[in-house]
Coordinates of C-alpha atoms in Angstrom, one line a residue:
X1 CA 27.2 25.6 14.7
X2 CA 28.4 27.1 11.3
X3 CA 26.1 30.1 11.5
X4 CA 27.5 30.4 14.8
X5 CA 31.2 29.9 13.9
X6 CA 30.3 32.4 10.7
X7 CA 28.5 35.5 13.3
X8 CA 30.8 35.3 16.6
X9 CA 34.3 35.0 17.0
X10 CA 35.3 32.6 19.6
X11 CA 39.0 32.4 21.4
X12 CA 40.1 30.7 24.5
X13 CA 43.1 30.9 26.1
X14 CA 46.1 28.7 25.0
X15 CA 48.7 27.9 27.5
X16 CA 51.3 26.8 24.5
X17 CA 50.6 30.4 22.8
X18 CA 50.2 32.0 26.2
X19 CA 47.7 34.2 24.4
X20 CA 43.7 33.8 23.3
X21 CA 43.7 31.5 20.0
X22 CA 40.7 31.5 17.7
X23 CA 38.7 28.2 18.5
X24 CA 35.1 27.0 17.4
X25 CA 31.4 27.4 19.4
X26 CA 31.4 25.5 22.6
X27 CA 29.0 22.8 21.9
X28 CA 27.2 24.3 25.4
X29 CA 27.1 27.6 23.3
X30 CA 25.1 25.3 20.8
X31 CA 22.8 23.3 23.1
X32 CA 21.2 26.2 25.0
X33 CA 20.8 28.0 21.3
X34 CA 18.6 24.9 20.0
X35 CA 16.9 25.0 23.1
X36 CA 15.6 28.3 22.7
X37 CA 12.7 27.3 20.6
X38 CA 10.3 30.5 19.7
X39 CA 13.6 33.0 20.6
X40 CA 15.6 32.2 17.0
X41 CA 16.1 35.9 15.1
X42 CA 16.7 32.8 12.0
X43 CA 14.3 31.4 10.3
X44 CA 13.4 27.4 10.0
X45 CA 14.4 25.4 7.3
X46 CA 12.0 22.7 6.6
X47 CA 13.8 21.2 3.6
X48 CA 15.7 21.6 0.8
X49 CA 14.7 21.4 -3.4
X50 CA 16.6 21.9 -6.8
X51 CA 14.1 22.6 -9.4
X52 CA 11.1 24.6 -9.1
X53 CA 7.8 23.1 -7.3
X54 CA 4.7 24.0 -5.8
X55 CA 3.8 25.8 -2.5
X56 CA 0.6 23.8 -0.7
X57 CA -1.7 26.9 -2.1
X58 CA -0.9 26.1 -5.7
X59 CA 1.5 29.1 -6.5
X60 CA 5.1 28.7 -8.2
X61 CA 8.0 28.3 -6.2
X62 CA 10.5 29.3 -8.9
X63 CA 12.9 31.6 -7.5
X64 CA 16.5 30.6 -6.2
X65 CA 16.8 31.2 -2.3
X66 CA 14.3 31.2 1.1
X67 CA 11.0 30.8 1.1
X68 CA 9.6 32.3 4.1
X69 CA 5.8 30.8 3.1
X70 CA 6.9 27.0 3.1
X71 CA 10.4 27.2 4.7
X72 CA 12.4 25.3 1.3
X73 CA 15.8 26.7 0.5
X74 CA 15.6 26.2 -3.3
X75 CA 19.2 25.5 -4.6
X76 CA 19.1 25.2 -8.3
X77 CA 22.7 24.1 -8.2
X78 CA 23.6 25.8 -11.7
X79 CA 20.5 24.7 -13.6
X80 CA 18.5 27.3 -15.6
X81 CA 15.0 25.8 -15.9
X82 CA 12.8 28.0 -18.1
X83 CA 10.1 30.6 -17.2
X84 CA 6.8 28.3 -16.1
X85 CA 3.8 30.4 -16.7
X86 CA 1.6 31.0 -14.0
X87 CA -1.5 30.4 -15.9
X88 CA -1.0 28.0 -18.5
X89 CA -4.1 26.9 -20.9
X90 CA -5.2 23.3 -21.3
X91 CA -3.4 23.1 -24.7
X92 CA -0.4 23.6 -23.1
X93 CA -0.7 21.2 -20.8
X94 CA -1.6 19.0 -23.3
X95 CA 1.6 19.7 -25.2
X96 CA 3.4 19.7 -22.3
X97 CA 1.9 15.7 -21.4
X98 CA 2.7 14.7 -25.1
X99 CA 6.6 15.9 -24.7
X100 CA 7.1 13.6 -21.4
X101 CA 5.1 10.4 -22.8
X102 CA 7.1 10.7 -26.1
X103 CA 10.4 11.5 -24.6
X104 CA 10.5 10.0 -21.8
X105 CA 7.9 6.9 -21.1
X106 CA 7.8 5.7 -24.9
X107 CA 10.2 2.9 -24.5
X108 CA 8.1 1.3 -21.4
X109 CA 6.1 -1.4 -22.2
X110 CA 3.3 -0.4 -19.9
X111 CA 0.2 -3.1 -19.4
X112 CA -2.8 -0.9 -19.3
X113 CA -3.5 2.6 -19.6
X114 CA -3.6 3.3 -15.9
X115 CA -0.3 1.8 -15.6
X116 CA 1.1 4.6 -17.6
X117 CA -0.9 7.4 -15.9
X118 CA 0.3 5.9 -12.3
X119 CA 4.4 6.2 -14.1
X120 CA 3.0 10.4 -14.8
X121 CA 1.7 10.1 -11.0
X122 CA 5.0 9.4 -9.9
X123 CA 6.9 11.6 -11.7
X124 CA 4.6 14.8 -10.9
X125 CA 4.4 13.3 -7.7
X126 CA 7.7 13.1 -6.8
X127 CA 8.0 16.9 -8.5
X128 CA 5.9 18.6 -6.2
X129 CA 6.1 16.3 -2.9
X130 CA 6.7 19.5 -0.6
X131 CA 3.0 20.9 -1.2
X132 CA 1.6 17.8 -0.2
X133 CA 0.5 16.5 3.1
X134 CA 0.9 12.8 2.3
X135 CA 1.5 11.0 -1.0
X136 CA 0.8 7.2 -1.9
X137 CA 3.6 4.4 -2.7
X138 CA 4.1 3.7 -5.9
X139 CA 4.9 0.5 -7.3
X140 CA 6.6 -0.9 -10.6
X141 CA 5.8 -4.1 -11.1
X142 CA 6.6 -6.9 -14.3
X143 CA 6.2 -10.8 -14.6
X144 CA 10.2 -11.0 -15.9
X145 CA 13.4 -9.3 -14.7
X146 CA 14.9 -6.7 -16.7
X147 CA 11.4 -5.0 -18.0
X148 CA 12.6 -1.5 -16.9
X149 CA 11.1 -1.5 -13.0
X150 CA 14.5 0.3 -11.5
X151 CA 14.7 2.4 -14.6
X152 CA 11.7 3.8 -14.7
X153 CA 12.1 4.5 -10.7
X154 CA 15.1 6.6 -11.8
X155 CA 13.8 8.1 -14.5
X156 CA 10.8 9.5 -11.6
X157 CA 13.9 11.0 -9.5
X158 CA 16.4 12.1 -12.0
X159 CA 13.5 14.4 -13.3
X160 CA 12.6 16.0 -10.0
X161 CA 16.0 15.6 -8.5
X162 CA 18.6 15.4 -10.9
X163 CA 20.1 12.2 -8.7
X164 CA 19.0 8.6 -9.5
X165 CA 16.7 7.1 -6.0
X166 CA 17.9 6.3 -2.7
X167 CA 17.8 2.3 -2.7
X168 CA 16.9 1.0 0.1
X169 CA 16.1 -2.8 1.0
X170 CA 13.3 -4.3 2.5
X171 CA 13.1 -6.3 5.0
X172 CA 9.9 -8.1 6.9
X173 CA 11.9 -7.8 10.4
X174 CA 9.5 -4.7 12.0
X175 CA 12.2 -3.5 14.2
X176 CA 15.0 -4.2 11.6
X177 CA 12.1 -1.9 8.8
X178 CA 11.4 0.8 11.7
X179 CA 15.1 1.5 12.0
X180 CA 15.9 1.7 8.4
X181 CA 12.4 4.1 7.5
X182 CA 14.3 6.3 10.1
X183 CA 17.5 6.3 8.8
X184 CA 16.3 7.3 5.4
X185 CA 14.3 10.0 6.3
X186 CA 17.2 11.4 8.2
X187 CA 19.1 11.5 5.4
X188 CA 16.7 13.9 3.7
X189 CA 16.2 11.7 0.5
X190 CA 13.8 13.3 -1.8
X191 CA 12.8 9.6 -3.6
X192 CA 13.4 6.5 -1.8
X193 CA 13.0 3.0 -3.9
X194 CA 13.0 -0.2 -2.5
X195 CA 14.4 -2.0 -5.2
X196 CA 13.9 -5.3 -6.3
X197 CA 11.5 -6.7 -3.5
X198 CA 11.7 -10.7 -3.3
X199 CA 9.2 -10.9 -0.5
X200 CA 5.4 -9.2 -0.5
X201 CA 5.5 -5.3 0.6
X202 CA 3.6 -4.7 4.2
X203 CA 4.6 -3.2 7.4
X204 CA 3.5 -0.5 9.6
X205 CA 6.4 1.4 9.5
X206 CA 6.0 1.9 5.6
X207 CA 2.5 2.9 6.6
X208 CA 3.3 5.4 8.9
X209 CA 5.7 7.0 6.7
X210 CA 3.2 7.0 4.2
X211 CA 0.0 8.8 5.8
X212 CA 1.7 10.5 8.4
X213 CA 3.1 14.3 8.0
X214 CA 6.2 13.5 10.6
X215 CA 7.6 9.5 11.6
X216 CA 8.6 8.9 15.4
X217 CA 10.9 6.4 16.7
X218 CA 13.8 5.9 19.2
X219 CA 16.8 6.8 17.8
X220 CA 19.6 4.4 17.6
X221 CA 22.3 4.1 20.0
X222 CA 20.2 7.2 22.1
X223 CA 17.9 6.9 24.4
X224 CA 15.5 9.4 23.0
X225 CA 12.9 9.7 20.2
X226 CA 13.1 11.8 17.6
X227 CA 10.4 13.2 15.2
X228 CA 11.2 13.6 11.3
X229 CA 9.3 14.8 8.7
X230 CA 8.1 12.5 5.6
X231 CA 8.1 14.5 3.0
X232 CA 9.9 12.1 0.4
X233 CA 8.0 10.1 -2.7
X234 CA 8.4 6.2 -2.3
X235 CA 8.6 4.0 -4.7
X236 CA 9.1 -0.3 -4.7
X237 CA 9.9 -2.5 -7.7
X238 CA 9.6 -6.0 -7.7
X239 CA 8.7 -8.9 -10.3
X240 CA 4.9 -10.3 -10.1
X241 CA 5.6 -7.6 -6.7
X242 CA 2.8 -8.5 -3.5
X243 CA 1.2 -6.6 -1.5
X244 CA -0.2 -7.2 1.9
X245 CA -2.4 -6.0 4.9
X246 CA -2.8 -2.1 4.9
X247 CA -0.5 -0.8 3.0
X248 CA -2.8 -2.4 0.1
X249 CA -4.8 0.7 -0.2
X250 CA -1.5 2.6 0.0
X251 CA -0.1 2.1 -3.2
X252 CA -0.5 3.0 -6.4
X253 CA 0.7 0.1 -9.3
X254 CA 2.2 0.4 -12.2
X255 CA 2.8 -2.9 -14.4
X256 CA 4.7 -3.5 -17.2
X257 CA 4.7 -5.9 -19.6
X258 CA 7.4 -6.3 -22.6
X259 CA 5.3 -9.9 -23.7
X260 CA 8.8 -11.8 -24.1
X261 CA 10.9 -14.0 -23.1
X262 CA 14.1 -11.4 -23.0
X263 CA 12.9 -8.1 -21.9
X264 CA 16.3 -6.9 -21.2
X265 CA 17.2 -7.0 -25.5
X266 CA 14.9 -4.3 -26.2
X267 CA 16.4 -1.3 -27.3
X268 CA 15.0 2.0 -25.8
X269 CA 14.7 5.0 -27.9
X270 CA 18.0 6.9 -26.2
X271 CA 20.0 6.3 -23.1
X272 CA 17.9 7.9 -20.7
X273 CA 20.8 8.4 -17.6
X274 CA 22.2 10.4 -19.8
X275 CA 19.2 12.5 -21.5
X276 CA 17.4 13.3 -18.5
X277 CA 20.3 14.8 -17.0
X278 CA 20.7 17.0 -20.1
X279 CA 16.5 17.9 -20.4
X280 CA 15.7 18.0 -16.7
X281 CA 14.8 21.7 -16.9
X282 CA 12.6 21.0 -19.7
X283 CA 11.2 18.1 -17.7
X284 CA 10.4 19.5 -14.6
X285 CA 8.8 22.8 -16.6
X286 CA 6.3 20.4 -18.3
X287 CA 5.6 18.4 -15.3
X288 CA 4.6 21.8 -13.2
X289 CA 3.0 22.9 -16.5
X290 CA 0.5 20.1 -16.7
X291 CA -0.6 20.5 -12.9
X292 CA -0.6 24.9 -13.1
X293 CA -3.0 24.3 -16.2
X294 CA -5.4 22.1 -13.8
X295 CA -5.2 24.6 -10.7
X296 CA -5.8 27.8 -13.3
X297 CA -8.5 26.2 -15.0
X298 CA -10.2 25.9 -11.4
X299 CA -9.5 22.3 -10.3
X300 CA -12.9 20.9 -12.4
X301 CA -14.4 17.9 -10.6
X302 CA -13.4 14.2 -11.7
X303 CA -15.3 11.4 -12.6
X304 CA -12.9 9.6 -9.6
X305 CA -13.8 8.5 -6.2
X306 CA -12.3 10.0 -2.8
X307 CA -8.8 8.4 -1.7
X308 CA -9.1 8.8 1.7
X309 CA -5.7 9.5 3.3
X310 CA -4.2 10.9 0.3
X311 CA -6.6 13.8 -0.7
X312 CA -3.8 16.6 -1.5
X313 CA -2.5 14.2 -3.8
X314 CA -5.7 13.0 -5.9
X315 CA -7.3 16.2 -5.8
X316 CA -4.1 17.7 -7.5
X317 CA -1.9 15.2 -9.1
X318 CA -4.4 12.5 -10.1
X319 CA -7.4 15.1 -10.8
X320 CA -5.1 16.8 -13.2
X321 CA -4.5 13.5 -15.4
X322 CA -7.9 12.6 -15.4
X323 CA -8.7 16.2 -16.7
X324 CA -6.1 15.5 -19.3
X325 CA -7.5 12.3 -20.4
X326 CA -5.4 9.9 -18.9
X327 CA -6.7 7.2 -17.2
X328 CA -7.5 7.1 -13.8
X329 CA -3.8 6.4 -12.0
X330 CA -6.1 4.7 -8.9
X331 CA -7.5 2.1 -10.8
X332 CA -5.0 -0.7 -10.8
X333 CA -4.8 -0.7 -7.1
X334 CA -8.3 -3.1 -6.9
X335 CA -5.3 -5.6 -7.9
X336 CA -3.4 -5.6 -4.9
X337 CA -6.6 -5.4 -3.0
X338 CA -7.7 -8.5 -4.6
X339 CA -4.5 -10.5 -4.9
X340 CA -4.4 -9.6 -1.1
X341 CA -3.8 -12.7 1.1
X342 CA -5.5 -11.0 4.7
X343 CA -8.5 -9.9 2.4
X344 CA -8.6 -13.7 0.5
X345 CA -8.7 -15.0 3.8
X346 CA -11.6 -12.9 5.5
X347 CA -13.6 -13.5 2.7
X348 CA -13.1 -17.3 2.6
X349 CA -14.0 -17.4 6.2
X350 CA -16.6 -15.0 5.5
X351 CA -18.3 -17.0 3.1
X352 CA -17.7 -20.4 4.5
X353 CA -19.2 -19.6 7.8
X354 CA -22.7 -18.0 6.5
X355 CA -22.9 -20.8 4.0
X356 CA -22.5 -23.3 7.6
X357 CA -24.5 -21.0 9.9
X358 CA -26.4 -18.5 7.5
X359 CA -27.5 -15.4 9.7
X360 CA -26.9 -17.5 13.3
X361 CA -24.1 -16.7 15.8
X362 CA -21.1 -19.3 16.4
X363 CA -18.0 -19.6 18.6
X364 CA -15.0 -20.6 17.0
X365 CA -14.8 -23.6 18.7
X366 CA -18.2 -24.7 17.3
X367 CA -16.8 -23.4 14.1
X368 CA -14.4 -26.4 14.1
X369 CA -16.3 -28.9 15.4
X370 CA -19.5 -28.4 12.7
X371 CA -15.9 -28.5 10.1
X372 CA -15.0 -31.5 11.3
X373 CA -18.4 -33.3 11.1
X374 CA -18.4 -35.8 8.2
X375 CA -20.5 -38.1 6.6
X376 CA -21.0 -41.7 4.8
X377 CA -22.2 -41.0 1.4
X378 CA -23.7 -44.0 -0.8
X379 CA -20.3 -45.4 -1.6
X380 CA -19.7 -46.0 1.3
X381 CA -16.7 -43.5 1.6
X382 CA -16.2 -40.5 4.3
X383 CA -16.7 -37.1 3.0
X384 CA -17.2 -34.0 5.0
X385 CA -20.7 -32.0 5.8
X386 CA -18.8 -28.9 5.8
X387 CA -16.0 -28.8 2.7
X388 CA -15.6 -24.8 2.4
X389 CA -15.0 -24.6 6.5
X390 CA -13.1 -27.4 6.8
X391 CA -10.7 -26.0 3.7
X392 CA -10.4 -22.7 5.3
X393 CA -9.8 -23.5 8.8
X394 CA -7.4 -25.5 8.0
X395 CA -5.4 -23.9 5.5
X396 CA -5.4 -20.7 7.9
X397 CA -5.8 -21.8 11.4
X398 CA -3.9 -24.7 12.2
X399 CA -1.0 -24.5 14.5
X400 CA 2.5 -26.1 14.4
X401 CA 0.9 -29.6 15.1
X402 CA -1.2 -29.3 12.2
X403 CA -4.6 -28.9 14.5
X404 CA -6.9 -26.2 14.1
X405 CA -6.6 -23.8 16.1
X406 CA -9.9 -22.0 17.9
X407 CA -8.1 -19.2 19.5
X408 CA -6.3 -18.1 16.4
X409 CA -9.8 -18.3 15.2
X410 CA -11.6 -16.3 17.5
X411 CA -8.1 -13.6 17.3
X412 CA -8.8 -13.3 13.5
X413 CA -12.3 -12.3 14.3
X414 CA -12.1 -9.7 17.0
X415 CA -9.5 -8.1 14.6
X416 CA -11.5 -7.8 11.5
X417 CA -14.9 -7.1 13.3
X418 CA -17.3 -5.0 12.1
X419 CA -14.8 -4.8 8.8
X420 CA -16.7 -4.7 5.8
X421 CA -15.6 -6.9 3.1
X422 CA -18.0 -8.0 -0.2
X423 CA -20.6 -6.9 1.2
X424 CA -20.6 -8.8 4.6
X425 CA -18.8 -8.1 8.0
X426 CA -18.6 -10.6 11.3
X427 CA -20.4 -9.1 14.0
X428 CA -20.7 -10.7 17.6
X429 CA -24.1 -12.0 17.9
X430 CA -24.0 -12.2 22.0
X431 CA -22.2 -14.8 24.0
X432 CA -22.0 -17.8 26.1
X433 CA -19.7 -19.7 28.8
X434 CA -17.6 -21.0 25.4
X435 CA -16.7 -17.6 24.1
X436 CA -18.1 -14.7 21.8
X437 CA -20.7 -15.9 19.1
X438 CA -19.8 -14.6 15.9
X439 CA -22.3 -14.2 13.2
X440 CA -21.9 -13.0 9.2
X441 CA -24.1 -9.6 8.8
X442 CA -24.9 -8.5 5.0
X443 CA -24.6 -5.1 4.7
X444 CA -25.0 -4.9 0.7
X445 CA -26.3 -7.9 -0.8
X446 CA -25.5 -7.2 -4.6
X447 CA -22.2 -6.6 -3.8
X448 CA -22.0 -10.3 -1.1
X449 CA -24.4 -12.3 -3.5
X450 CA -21.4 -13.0 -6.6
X451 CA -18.9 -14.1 -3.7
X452 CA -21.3 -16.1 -2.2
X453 CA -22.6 -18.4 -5.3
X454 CA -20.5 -20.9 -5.0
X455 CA -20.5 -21.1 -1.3
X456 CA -24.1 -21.2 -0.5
X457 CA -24.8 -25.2 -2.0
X458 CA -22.6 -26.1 0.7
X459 CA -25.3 -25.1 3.8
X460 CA -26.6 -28.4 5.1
X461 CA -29.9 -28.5 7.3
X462 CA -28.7 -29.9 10.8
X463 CA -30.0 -33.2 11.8
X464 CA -29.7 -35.6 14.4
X465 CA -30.8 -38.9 13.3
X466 CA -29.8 -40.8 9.9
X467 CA -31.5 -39.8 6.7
X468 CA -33.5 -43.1 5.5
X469 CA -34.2 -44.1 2.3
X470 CA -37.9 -44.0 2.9
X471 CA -37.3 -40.0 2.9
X472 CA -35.4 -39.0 -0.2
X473 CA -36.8 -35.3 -0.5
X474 CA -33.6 -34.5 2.6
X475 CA -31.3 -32.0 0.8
X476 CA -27.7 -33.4 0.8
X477 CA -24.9 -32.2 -0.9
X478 CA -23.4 -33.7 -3.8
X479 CA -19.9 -33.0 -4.0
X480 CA -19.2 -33.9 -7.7
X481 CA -22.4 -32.2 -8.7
X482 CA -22.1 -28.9 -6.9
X483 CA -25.5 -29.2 -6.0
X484 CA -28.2 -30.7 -2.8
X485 CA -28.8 -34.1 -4.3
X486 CA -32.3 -36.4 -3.9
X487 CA -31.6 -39.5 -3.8
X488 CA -31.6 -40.0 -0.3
X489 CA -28.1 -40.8 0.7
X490 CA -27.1 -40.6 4.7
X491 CA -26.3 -37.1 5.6
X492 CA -25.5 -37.6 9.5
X493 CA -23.3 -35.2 10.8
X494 CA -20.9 -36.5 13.4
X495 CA -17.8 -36.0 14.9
X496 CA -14.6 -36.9 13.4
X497 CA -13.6 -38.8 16.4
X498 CA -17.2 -40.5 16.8
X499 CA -17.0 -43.0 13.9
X500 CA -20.2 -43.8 11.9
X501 CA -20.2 -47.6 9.5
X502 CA -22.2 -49.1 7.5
X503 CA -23.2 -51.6 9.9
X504 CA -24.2 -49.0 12.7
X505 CA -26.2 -47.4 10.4
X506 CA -28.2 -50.4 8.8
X507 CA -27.3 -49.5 4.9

């Protein structure tokens, strides 16, 4: 409408004036423009940047104005940021990394090495977000408030923006989370931080926004859906931060640590909301620096493995920190993966039903009833046949009367078929009139064998008479021992609702 208002001049007729008076566009005037998709004589505007960045083929975009090749107005808004070569060596790169570690990132207490090469990650990340397709979450994390989380998340857009983050808050409502992803991408934010999570990080709104060029969803208040483009870096701090479900192998970590009770009396080297401000053109020229050096010198191969998803982003960004001797910025996301409560909980069930069935196919109703079978051991007390089974089903499966429940069961499964996990997946093994049979199938038994340790004593041989004392070679578990015992206690399996005494029994 401005370019419009700017070209043409528009009257209509005033009856107070009884002449033409200057007016604005008719909106109609407007409509039928937008509409003409493929006729505009102007070109598209796909975003707008402040300091200099990179094109998706690696070349400098440096030059105030239009770029016709990527379709960024670059508006430098009164900066001057200093001549970037266009084929810097590795020393300079290396001069240029040393400049924003000891200017910038000295005063945070990071954990491990990989820690502070997922902080550079950001920071270059967030510098050159236009030339790449999709970018991982990354996430500041600390055990105790005030360790520098939100700081550092400003420090990552002051550099590439000038402006501290767009904060915006999480919540676990998905409809509540799909409106608020879409309002923030509206707005054009360049670094988006959800600040301060109290609650673990999952969703698959986040996870659209993060592997997916362009995010779709009904706006609000219209009827209609709209399409925006997710070209922003997103960041999350939180203390002792959790991650859950898919957006695990989203994210990127980085952990701080101060190691005191008072992290918030530590003094930084300067005030840096009001250094970077002052620097940023230095900043931004040694950021672009380190990854030009990486893309002159040929892009080398890494000692790194593939991040499916996110290739742009570790072939460029995390390659080029590698190359520089960083450590790998990737590394600390086995974490989240590990700490994961969906993943805990496959592999619990995972383990707990080979060590019950080994290779064999079960439904999940015959799944609880082999966990509820117990036993009489030789003091006379109740224990169960099944511990490991009866533990997970019940800590994961019960519903709101505190049964175990065989259709969340058998849901869990179909979900997470054929998903390999330490070395194993669940595979359906065939059928009957009682549902799918579900059986554990290794598919790499060095990596299953460590998980499965512990959980293989608990496998007992099925049996449907009383073990006698006349036989004491029977394999039974011993719970305090960890171990089958021999001595030739009663290992009947039965029914929790089919009670088994001493005097039935004859011992």
């Amino acid at each position: 409408m401005d370019r419009i208002n700017r070209l043409i001049h528009f009257e209509r007729w005033s009856d107070r004036k009884n002449d033409y008076a200057r007016c604005h566009a008719p909106r109609a005037a407007a409509t039928a423009l937008l509409a003409r998709v493929g006729e505009w004589l102007f070109p598209a505007l796909s975003g707008v940047v402040n300091a200099p960045t990179l094109r998706p083929d690696g070349s400098l975009l440096d030059q105030p104005g239009y770029d016709p090749a990527t379709g960024l107005l670059f508006e430098a808004q009164g900066v001057v940021f200093p001549p970037i070569p266009e084929h810097p060596t590795r020393a300079q790169a290396e001069a240029a990394l040393t400049f924003i570690g000891q200017e910038v990132l000295a005063g945070f207490p990071f954990a491990e090495p990989s820690d502070r090469a997922a902080a550079l990650s950001a920071l270059l990340t967030a510098l050159i977000r236009p030339a790449l397709r999709t970018a991982p979450m990354h996430t500041f994390d600390a055990p105790h408030p005030g360790s520098g989380k939100s700081l550092l998340a400003d420090v990552v857009a002051l550099v590439a923006t000038g402006n501290t983050a767009k904060v915006m808050s999480f919540t676990r409502d998905p409809e509540e989370m799909r409106k608020r992803v879409l309002s923030v991408l509206l707005q054009g934010a360049a670094v988006v931080n959800l600040d301060n999570l109290e609650e673990p990080l999952q969703g698959a709104a986040l996870c659209s926004a993060l592997s997916q060029t362009s995010y779709s969803d009904r706006l609000l208040q219209y009827s209609r859906t709209i399409s925006v483009s997710t070209c922003c870096t997103w960041l999350a701090t939180g203390n002792n931060l959790q991650v859950i479900g898919d957006i695990t192998r989203r994210c990127i970590p980085c952990r701080l640590d101060a190691q005191c009770e008072h992290p918030e009396e530590r003094e930084f080297k300067r005030d840096l909301y009001d250094w970077i401000p002052r620097h940023r053109s230095q900043l931004v020229t040694a950021g672009l620096t380190i990854l030009r050096a990486y893309l002159a010198a040929g892009k080398p191969k890494q000692p790194m493995k593939a991040l499916g998803g996110f290739e742009d982003w570790s072939n460029t960004v995390r390659a080029a920190l590698i190359w520089l001797g960083e450590a790998d910025p990737n590394v600390g996301r086995a974490e989240f993966e590990n700490a994961d409560p969906d993943r805990l909980k496959l592999r619990a069930l995972m383990t707990a039903w080979y060590a019950t069935f080994k290779s064999a196919g079960a439904t999940s109703k015959e799944a609880v009833a082999k966990a509820n079978e117990t036993r009489i051991n030789d003091q006379g007390d109740e224990e169960r046949c099944y511990p490991d089974l009866w533990e997970v089903l019940n800590d994961h499966f019960q519903d709101r009367s505190g049964k175990v429940n065989g259709n969340a069961i058998g849901y869990f499964l179909r979900k997470n078929q054929r998903r390999v996990e330490i070395g194993a997946r669940f595979e359906i093994a065939g059928g009957n009139t009682k549902g799918n049979l579900w059986r554990v199938a290794i598919v790499d038994q060095r990596r299953f064998v460590p998980f499965f340790d512990d959980a293989k004593n608990y496998s007992l041989p099925e049996t449907s008479l009383p073990s006698l004392p006349s036989l004491p070679s029977l394999p039974i578990y011993d719970r305090h021992q960890g171990r089958d015992g021999r001595d030739g206690r009663d290992v009947t399996p039965r029914s929790e609702n089919f009670a088994v005494s001493k005097k039935q029994t004859g011992f």
